[in-house]
XYZ file of C-alpha atoms in Angstrom:
539
model
C -37.094 -1.640 -58.529
C -38.584 -4.147 -55.902
C -39.539 -2.857 -52.978
C -38.402 -5.322 -50.441
C -39.994 -4.669 -46.573
C -38.628 -4.850 -42.557
C -38.209 -4.144 -39.562
C -36.327 -0.322 -39.456
C -33.966 -0.431 -36.572
C -31.164 2.332 -36.528
C -32.331 5.310 -38.652
C -30.946 6.783 -42.286
C -30.080 6.800 -45.222
C -27.982 4.768 -47.644
C -27.460 4.685 -51.689
C -25.583 1.452 -52.900
C -24.510 -1.725 -53.939
C -26.092 -4.634 -52.352
C -23.235 -7.339 -50.816
C -23.503 -10.452 -48.817
C -21.552 -10.958 -45.651
C -18.569 -13.313 -46.188
C -17.363 -15.132 -43.575
C -14.712 -17.239 -42.471
C -17.437 -20.711 -41.740
C -16.352 -23.146 -39.243
C -18.021 -27.004 -39.049
C -17.719 -29.503 -36.265
C -17.645 -32.508 -36.104
C -19.461 -35.044 -33.539
C -16.092 -36.929 -32.297
C -15.841 -39.385 -30.168
C -13.076 -39.109 -27.367
C -11.192 -41.142 -25.284
C -9.199 -39.066 -22.633
C -11.902 -36.485 -21.350
C -9.992 -34.778 -18.075
C -7.338 -34.244 -21.665
C -10.477 -32.676 -23.772
C -12.466 -31.025 -20.535
C -8.470 -29.211 -20.730
C -8.726 -28.163 -23.617
C -11.769 -26.861 -23.443
C -10.884 -24.685 -19.902
C -7.987 -23.556 -21.995
C -10.415 -21.952 -25.344
C -12.385 -20.346 -22.032
C -9.306 -18.900 -21.179
C -7.909 -17.671 -24.557
C -12.085 -16.316 -25.206
C -11.976 -14.062 -22.872
C -8.523 -12.749 -23.283
C -9.674 -12.114 -26.660
C -13.320 -10.847 -25.090
C -10.754 -8.598 -22.775
C -8.513 -7.320 -25.609
C -11.814 -6.484 -28.054
C -13.494 -4.121 -24.994
C -10.194 -2.191 -24.809
C -9.981 -2.016 -28.002
C -13.907 -1.084 -28.745
C -13.690 1.662 -25.764
C -11.510 3.492 -28.030
C -13.032 3.745 -30.887
C -17.170 3.448 -29.365
C -17.057 4.881 -26.269
C -16.096 2.478 -22.847
C -19.883 2.750 -21.759
C -20.209 0.348 -24.646
C -17.019 -1.532 -24.920
C -19.802 -3.088 -21.836
C -20.826 -5.325 -23.118
C -17.087 -7.643 -24.268
C -16.697 -7.332 -20.878
C -20.394 -9.274 -20.160
C -19.432 -11.691 -22.267
C -15.881 -12.674 -20.622
C -18.409 -12.535 -17.586
C -20.399 -15.200 -18.789
C -17.341 -17.867 -19.922
C -17.110 -17.982 -16.392
C -20.952 -18.703 -15.968
C -21.476 -21.938 -14.100
C -24.753 -22.286 -16.193
C -23.259 -21.250 -19.464
C -19.664 -23.914 -19.194
C -20.821 -26.705 -16.739
C -23.212 -28.154 -19.599
C -20.664 -27.837 -21.882
C -17.844 -29.854 -20.128
C -21.445 -32.169 -18.841
C -21.731 -33.124 -22.494
C -18.185 -33.592 -22.772
C -17.976 -36.004 -19.229
C -20.943 -37.997 -19.876
C -20.964 -37.891 -23.571
C -17.228 -38.542 -24.118
C -17.539 -36.593 -27.279
C -15.236 -33.437 -28.360
C -15.695 -29.857 -26.985
C -15.948 -28.252 -29.973
C -19.263 -29.868 -30.347
C -20.274 -30.106 -26.733
C -20.005 -26.358 -26.860
C -21.896 -25.861 -30.449
C -24.912 -27.775 -29.089
C -24.750 -26.571 -25.074
C -24.815 -22.804 -26.580
C -27.427 -23.617 -28.830
C -30.048 -24.725 -26.314
C -29.138 -22.264 -23.424
C -29.733 -19.823 -26.480
C -33.062 -21.585 -27.195
C -33.758 -20.813 -24.001
C -33.929 -17.144 -23.552
C -35.543 -17.485 -27.336
C -38.274 -18.891 -26.092
C -39.011 -16.349 -23.346
C -42.300 -14.066 -23.435
C -40.251 -11.129 -22.503
C -38.123 -9.341 -25.208
C -34.468 -7.827 -24.012
C -34.519 -11.258 -22.330
C -35.272 -13.504 -25.831
C -32.993 -10.934 -27.426
C -29.518 -12.159 -25.502
C -30.283 -15.203 -27.425
C -27.483 -13.709 -29.888
C -25.156 -12.742 -27.218
C -24.911 -16.494 -25.888
C -24.579 -17.306 -28.850
C -21.753 -14.867 -30.617
C -19.427 -15.839 -27.328
C -21.080 -20.255 -28.099
C -19.196 -19.056 -31.588
C -15.538 -17.293 -30.475
C -14.858 -21.069 -28.117
C -15.700 -23.122 -30.889
C -14.202 -21.262 -33.178
C -11.082 -21.284 -30.921
C -11.485 -25.471 -30.292
C -11.414 -25.308 -34.269
C -8.734 -23.226 -35.133
C -10.724 -21.133 -37.840
C -12.033 -18.081 -36.175
C -14.949 -16.061 -38.038
C -13.018 -13.945 -39.836
C -15.480 -11.029 -41.180
C -15.329 -8.753 -44.302
C -17.197 -6.046 -46.194
C -15.061 -5.612 -49.231
C -12.633 -3.137 -50.082
C -16.061 -0.567 -50.953
C -18.602 0.957 -49.059
C -21.819 -1.322 -49.401
C -24.566 -2.148 -48.351
C -23.684 -4.913 -45.858
C -26.662 -8.425 -46.169
C -26.201 -11.251 -44.606
C -28.614 -14.138 -42.403
C -27.984 -11.208 -39.386
C -25.109 -9.666 -37.488
C -23.570 -10.798 -34.135
C -22.026 -7.687 -31.614
C -19.085 -9.128 -32.053
C -18.992 -8.866 -35.635
C -21.006 -5.351 -36.264
C -18.636 -3.487 -33.882
C -16.163 -3.920 -36.151
C -16.901 -2.903 -38.921
C -15.440 -0.246 -40.880
C -17.693 2.318 -40.603
C -16.446 3.449 -43.918
C -17.125 0.858 -46.161
C -20.708 -0.280 -44.691
C -22.941 2.083 -45.617
C -26.341 -0.104 -44.095
C -26.554 -3.402 -42.356
C -29.732 -5.199 -44.263
C -30.430 -8.592 -42.092
C -32.883 -12.166 -42.417
C -33.533 -11.859 -39.187
C -32.538 -9.719 -36.168
C -34.367 -8.479 -32.499
C -34.572 -4.252 -32.226
C -33.336 -4.242 -29.300
C -30.921 -6.794 -29.821
C -27.345 -5.344 -29.038
C -26.235 -6.131 -32.429
C -29.194 -2.945 -33.042
C -27.748 -0.826 -30.840
C -24.673 -0.706 -31.874
C -25.832 -0.159 -35.459
C -27.468 3.499 -33.600
C -24.573 4.036 -31.785
C -22.382 3.897 -34.877
C -25.366 6.194 -37.083
C -25.173 2.335 -39.327
C -28.755 2.323 -40.512
C -29.734 -1.091 -40.164
C -33.291 -3.073 -40.856
C -33.428 -6.420 -39.743
C -37.149 -9.738 -40.829
C -36.668 -9.528 -44.635
C -37.059 -13.782 -44.635
C -35.592 -15.303 -46.938
C -37.153 -12.070 -49.372
C -33.881 -10.949 -48.904
C -32.256 -12.973 -50.799
C -28.726 -13.950 -52.007
C -29.454 -13.419 -56.222
C -29.767 -9.389 -55.003
C -25.668 -9.755 -54.493
C -23.933 -6.800 -56.444
C -27.291 -4.937 -57.049
C -28.021 -1.487 -56.071
C -30.265 -0.283 -53.367
C -31.401 2.098 -51.139
C -32.462 1.570 -47.794
C -34.003 3.762 -45.280
C -33.389 2.565 -41.747
C -36.250 4.501 -40.401
C -39.309 2.748 -42.026
C -37.809 -0.811 -42.507
C -37.771 -0.223 -46.529
C -35.019 -1.796 -48.959
C -35.939 -0.851 -52.797
C -33.556 -2.797 -54.868
C -32.561 -1.179 -58.642
C -34.451 2.066 -57.092
C -34.453 3.990 -60.564
C -33.937 8.644 -60.739
C -36.736 9.381 -58.979
C -36.653 6.920 -56.068
C -32.656 8.064 -56.064
C -33.659 11.922 -55.583
C -36.023 10.827 -53.139
C -34.061 9.194 -50.888
C -30.945 11.658 -51.133
C -33.819 14.564 -50.112
C -34.814 12.527 -46.696
C -31.778 11.476 -45.925
C -30.311 15.504 -46.139
C -33.846 16.387 -43.660
C -32.739 13.321 -41.510
C -28.944 15.103 -40.836
C -30.729 18.886 -40.096
C -33.310 16.574 -37.969
C -29.733 14.864 -36.344
C -27.814 18.187 -35.902
C -30.774 20.654 -34.632
C -31.737 17.331 -31.936
C -27.877 17.669 -30.318
C -27.926 20.926 -29.492
C -30.442 20.110 -26.387
C -27.059 17.280 -25.922
C -25.981 18.130 -22.620
C -28.743 20.638 -21.878
C -31.625 20.861 -18.362
C -35.263 19.137 -19.363
C -36.764 22.914 -19.415
C -39.995 24.273 -20.613
C -39.931 28.149 -22.361
C -41.780 28.693 -18.903
C -38.603 27.561 -17.185
C -40.352 24.490 -15.061
C -37.949 22.026 -15.109
C -38.501 17.923 -15.748
C -36.241 15.319 -14.872
C -35.560 13.013 -17.686
C -34.941 10.138 -17.238
C -34.500 5.923 -18.655
C -35.701 2.857 -18.289
C -33.045 -0.583 -17.983
C -32.840 -3.535 -17.346
C -28.842 -4.066 -16.763
C -25.298 -2.966 -17.272
C -24.908 -3.216 -20.508
C -27.970 -0.518 -20.926
C -26.351 2.227 -18.869
C -23.837 2.926 -22.257
C -27.710 3.413 -23.708
C -28.509 5.890 -21.421
C -25.683 7.165 -21.602
C -25.329 8.405 -25.220
C -29.307 9.166 -24.636
C -28.591 11.706 -22.070
C -29.914 10.570 -19.327
C -29.895 12.809 -16.247
C -30.276 9.760 -14.326
C -31.755 5.936 -13.949
C -35.999 6.340 -13.443
C -36.406 2.228 -13.515
C -33.637 -0.052 -12.885
C -35.156 -3.446 -13.600
C -33.268 -6.013 -11.005
C -35.812 -8.947 -12.333
C -33.506 -9.652 -14.975
C -31.317 -10.566 -12.842
C -33.557 -13.388 -11.930
C -34.677 -14.294 -15.369
C -32.430 -16.808 -17.746
C -31.482 -19.144 -15.386
C -31.330 -22.506 -12.792
C -30.685 -20.383 -9.741
C -31.304 -17.526 -7.393
C -28.353 -14.774 -7.992
C -26.582 -14.295 -5.121
C -25.590 -11.153 -3.042
C -21.595 -10.582 -3.752
C -23.465 -11.068 -8.347
C -26.150 -8.213 -7.513
C -23.993 -6.057 -4.915
C -21.248 -6.249 -8.067
C -24.262 -5.369 -10.407
C -25.569 -2.782 -8.697
C -22.007 -0.947 -7.342
C -20.863 -1.298 -11.309
C -24.523 0.649 -12.710
C -23.897 3.529 -9.502
C -20.059 3.842 -10.963
C -21.170 4.471 -14.158
C -23.970 6.679 -13.893
C -21.743 9.263 -11.900
C -23.658 10.174 -8.993
C -26.703 11.155 -11.007
C -29.407 8.821 -9.893
C -30.391 5.434 -10.049
C -33.335 4.157 -9.556
C -33.685 0.600 -8.678
C -36.778 -1.623 -8.718
C -36.804 -4.400 -6.485
C -37.818 -8.079 -8.432
C -41.473 -7.769 -10.323
C -40.900 -11.672 -10.612
C -44.091 -12.853 -12.000
C -47.311 -12.404 -13.906
C -44.932 -12.254 -17.471
C -41.982 -12.446 -15.738
C -41.180 -16.485 -14.766
C -38.606 -18.374 -13.133
C -38.759 -21.910 -12.862
C -36.571 -22.244 -10.126
C -39.406 -19.860 -7.733
C -41.679 -22.628 -8.315
C -44.531 -20.435 -8.146
C -48.269 -22.169 -8.068
C -49.649 -22.575 -11.485
C -52.593 -19.770 -11.702
C -55.151 -19.037 -13.388
C -54.433 -15.439 -13.584
C -50.635 -14.556 -12.767
C -51.365 -11.128 -13.755
C -53.647 -10.775 -10.256
C -51.604 -13.276 -8.081
C -47.956 -14.331 -6.641
C -46.175 -11.316 -7.643
C -43.367 -8.808 -7.368
C -43.384 -7.243 -3.696
C -45.960 -10.587 -2.722
C -43.598 -12.265 -3.447
C -40.150 -10.367 -2.126
C -43.139 -10.119 1.413
C -43.484 -13.869 1.805
C -40.101 -14.698 1.004
C -38.405 -12.366 3.244
C -34.777 -14.395 3.672
C -34.826 -13.551 -0.925
C -36.165 -10.020 -0.029
C -33.271 -8.847 2.589
C -30.917 -10.730 0.379
C -31.078 -8.144 -2.560
C -31.968 -5.347 -0.334
C -28.420 -5.729 0.749
C -26.865 -5.755 -2.099
C -28.440 -2.148 -3.093
C -27.457 -0.992 0.348
C -24.056 -1.915 0.181
C -23.451 -0.704 -3.490
C -25.110 2.472 -2.446
C -21.874 3.951 -1.030
C -20.989 4.019 -4.493
C -23.489 6.217 -6.213
C -26.904 8.189 -5.598
C -28.883 4.941 -5.033
C -33.247 4.421 -4.112
C -34.958 1.574 -3.659
C -38.620 1.411 -5.214
C -41.221 -1.497 -4.865
C -43.468 -2.350 -7.091
C -47.337 -4.080 -6.863
C -47.694 -2.386 -3.453
C -51.252 -1.595 -2.967
C -51.198 -1.022 0.646
C -50.469 1.859 3.175
C -49.794 -2.501 5.243
C -47.381 -3.786 2.884
C -45.332 -0.950 2.292
C -45.419 -0.676 5.938
C -44.120 -4.851 5.800
C -41.143 -3.878 3.058
C -39.961 -0.729 5.398
C -39.900 -3.142 8.340
C -38.156 -5.523 6.533
C -35.389 -2.705 5.583
C -34.838 -1.936 8.887
C -33.506 -5.423 9.745
C -31.540 -5.490 7.343
C -30.225 -1.592 8.010
C -29.170 -2.642 11.332
C -27.724 -6.259 10.353
C -25.427 -4.032 8.360
C -24.716 -2.086 10.803
C -23.997 -4.900 13.105
C -21.421 -6.128 11.097
C -19.522 -2.873 10.203
C -20.458 -2.453 6.320
C -20.416 0.876 4.403
C -23.792 2.057 3.139
C -25.953 5.112 2.637
C -28.068 5.100 5.271
C -29.720 7.928 3.750
C -31.290 6.013 0.471
C -35.008 7.293 -0.841
C -37.359 4.767 -0.346
C -40.572 4.859 -3.425
C -42.329 2.836 -4.045
C -44.761 2.305 -7.769
C -48.069 3.590 -8.589
C -49.241 0.613 -10.725
C -52.820 -0.072 -9.323
C -56.548 1.391 -8.578
C -55.683 0.136 -5.413
C -52.691 2.864 -5.143
C -53.903 5.413 -6.842
C -56.796 5.613 -4.870
C -54.902 5.767 -1.023
C -52.026 7.729 -2.771
C -53.162 10.433 0.151
C -51.720 7.156 2.305
C -49.174 6.182 1.017
C -47.622 9.801 0.198
C -46.886 9.805 4.402
C -44.733 6.348 4.319
C -42.973 6.558 1.172
C -40.102 9.331 -0.344
C -41.334 9.674 -4.122
C -44.120 8.044 -6.375
C -43.300 6.826 -9.916
C -45.845 5.526 -12.097
C -46.362 1.843 -13.661
C -48.929 2.894 -16.531
C -48.528 -0.099 -18.081
C -49.982 -2.267 -14.926
C -52.475 0.963 -14.473
C -53.317 0.157 -17.964
C -53.977 -2.996 -17.196
C -55.074 -2.969 -14.044
C -57.481 0.092 -14.592
C -59.495 -0.736 -17.854
C -59.809 -5.286 -17.327
C -57.703 -6.318 -20.320
C -54.795 -8.261 -19.515
C -52.183 -6.275 -21.452
C -50.407 -9.521 -23.223
C -53.698 -10.938 -25.348
C -53.078 -8.884 -28.856
C -56.715 -9.825 -29.167
C -58.397 -6.990 -27.590
C -55.733 -4.324 -28.560
C -59.001 -2.631 -30.474
C -60.707 -2.124 -26.829
C -57.517 -1.232 -24.799
C -57.695 2.717 -25.078
C -54.589 3.819 -23.592
C -55.799 7.404 -23.584
C -58.782 6.558 -21.185
C -59.526 9.414 -19.202
C -59.964 6.925 -15.791
C -56.258 6.215 -16.114
C -55.945 10.110 -16.502
C -58.048 10.877 -13.890
C -55.838 8.274 -11.370
C -52.771 10.172 -12.633
C -54.119 13.456 -12.124
C -54.980 12.459 -8.402
C -51.444 10.233 -7.036
C -49.888 14.288 -8.643
C -51.832 16.083 -6.363
C -51.770 13.699 -3.176
C -47.692 13.378 -3.261
C -47.372 17.002 -3.650
C -49.759 17.334 -1.437
C -46.995 15.546 1.364
C -44.505 16.366 0.005
C -43.157 14.113 -2.230
C -41.681 13.725 -6.330
C -43.512 11.799 -8.868
C -42.723 10.525 -11.875
C -44.020 8.324 -14.847
C -41.522 5.187 -15.896
C -44.331 3.114 -17.820
C -44.615 3.191 -21.530
C -47.320 6.808 -21.810
C -44.156 8.790 -20.225
C -42.771 8.370 -24.161
C -46.094 9.020 -25.338
C -45.934 12.715 -26.952
C -49.653 13.480 -27.144
C -49.722 13.108 -23.007
C -46.605 15.699 -22.453
C -48.173 18.511 -21.861
C -50.634 17.146 -19.170
C -47.818 15.690 -17.218
C -46.398 19.016 -17.244
C -49.851 20.469 -16.816
C -51.169 17.467 -13.924
C -46.847 17.898 -12.062
C -45.514 15.009 -13.084
C -41.738 15.780 -11.991
C -40.048 13.450 -13.534
C -40.643 10.932 -17.177
C -38.308 7.916 -17.542
C -38.930 6.238 -20.591
C -36.543 4.570 -23.289
C -33.137 5.815 -23.713
C -33.522 6.224 -27.657
C -37.021 8.551 -26.422
C -34.443 11.433 -24.289
C -33.505 13.573 -26.441
C -36.858 13.940 -29.341
C -38.843 15.076 -25.709
C -36.651 17.078 -24.763
C -36.940 18.644 -27.434
C -40.692 18.302 -27.504
C -40.648 19.932 -23.554
C -38.328 22.656 -24.368
C -41.254 23.839 -26.467
C -43.860 24.053 -24.171
């Protein structure tokens, strides 16, 4: 028996024959062209065909995996009409006078690499979506669409990687598990695998060789273990674990659709953190009671220019509509530090985490700030929106931000544009300064949300991006817990609610402390909602 270790991204056990995915491949040759306008027209026609395919795929997948899960293909379709996507392709055709297939592959690969090189994990994982859309257009241009086959018998399916389009089209009865050499934990492929209940492991690298095809294997999607040619004892162990997982899954489902209550009846709001429209699907599937943190800065990343008011408005509107009256807390852009966008033209800094970021950019570039606020207010007519300012360190900063908010409201009223005039306005507590003066800030805010990731690094003076300091980073440090308690007391003394949207919110070793401290809301990654509800119900 051979044991290979990867990274589990979708829990579950599978036993079966290992089979490598058979794709209909297409090759792209660099051909010189003479009729440039005709080639551009051929490219645009392929884009239209791709959009039509994605529209049909979205309809089909909505029936198969739910409307929210099919949203990705709407986003892929929107990508086809995004100038950042297609203009570089047209530029290569016109400037280099080469065929559309090669131009799409070249420009698509470059854009995907731009995403893959980003510091933010969420943006890194969008590279797969860019490749998926580019491959679709190339396949249409070359007349060889990517047909995928998992065979006729149920198998453990292996490949270099799986695209989102491939994953959702697999016949669940024929695919026992997915294993790949590459991949990302929060890619749409991984999300779809979890949605469809397919165990999945990524990151095997070259150890997952084609020479293993046809061999019996055992998959543990939770631990990331792949056993090649397992013996009877190992098979029995995996089967027992499968039975236990199924029992746990059924037990977890008992908490779906229920309020989050402790044994004594204390109500806790259990929300989800998201970064895009497509993440709403995970929040809904996870049974979140609302969105406690919509990271709006992702609208600004991975592009060449600022998103306009209309683009932002449509995004916020869509999220609010999908959440159907549940609260959506939209954090204004937290650009800077580890989230850089070159077109902002921010100066080079010795320590970006202590520099120009978040609300500081908004207050020094009010027109940019007002564009986002106008979009949020306009969208507020379509759901239960709240606005949250990041990195507030003083009452003066909060008052300046609220003054700009008032200007935006006045402008919209004069223009006769509908919006909800009672949108709650809160702040993040993510610096020791904000926690220490939280009694003063509470007089000017409708709610608090504690960003524990930044609060930890600023309290301990430890860069959270520096792996060398991990042994010194005590996320349960007494100073952090005291600042959380202080903020909570001051919020309640002022009669406003307080939540946690940082990673500590999902730390089950602190759940009892948060409830005893008086935290009203926890906002976590969507997959953590049901497990956390189960824990809270037993406290």
